[in-house]
Steps between C-alpha positions, in 0.01 A plus 500: 500500500231342715338186357141416589464134587152494648201402291317826562459687174273774380146374445504632145836342409524314173730208432655391171681169455712482184626166367806547279538201271123451495505302175749243629466151646570608859216751486262247342587210729563671833440875523152537350363192681635645826354843429164333426516308831581819692216683326254212547578477872476880548866522600577795271411857590156582362521658155849374418572531128731248331716596203686255281803638317709314243657541159230282340212695354181353639171590664359404839273256314802331342678492837192344656492238224866416571411448867185294442666180622645653816257774610181308567177568684336232708126453482331820618811718450444583134372854567792567732742385230336744257550777757866396540565527125319836494769637735771401250671722244781430255773725364752385239839662497874466499702449818747776418296779340394784726207598278343155551531541876348848476202342322473240778508785752215676317292181497556448874422864581171471309368238746651639820330724752615653827819354637635279222710200606688305235658155516714376211565125470794415276447154348789569265848370423775662710647660187216755494472577875723807473335663197150429635569637847673805349194565281267452798695760698501740206133469401281290731554599863176570683454874543281465810554160662759227533682315224637147548688257274501122536773313313414142411792281594631338181575128498 
């Protein structure tokens, strides 16, 4: 199968970035601040939607509150930070239940248009890598674009 490496994509492509383990310390301390910096500096594709996924039941507002000490706007960036949080979504679910991943797929599909590219970031313990990636393959592969998985190296 041929893999496209160039940055040329369809003009109407949508991008979804999913953070697995979104309620954890790694997400709060490192991942969300980095996503904010990428968004703030216009280094993400325009219109990128960010999904948090974890077992903890919470809302985007609660996630934002958890990140208040690490995701900060400098003077004059407050509106941009509001826009960043407006691109965020949150889905609670198990790491080994296909129905939960089907619900995540439905939520992603609801915000996608055109070619839909999906990137899954696993900020999870190694013990759940296999069930999560199996569920992603079964229920969350992009039907029209590329799908990528990033595995956070455990320490």
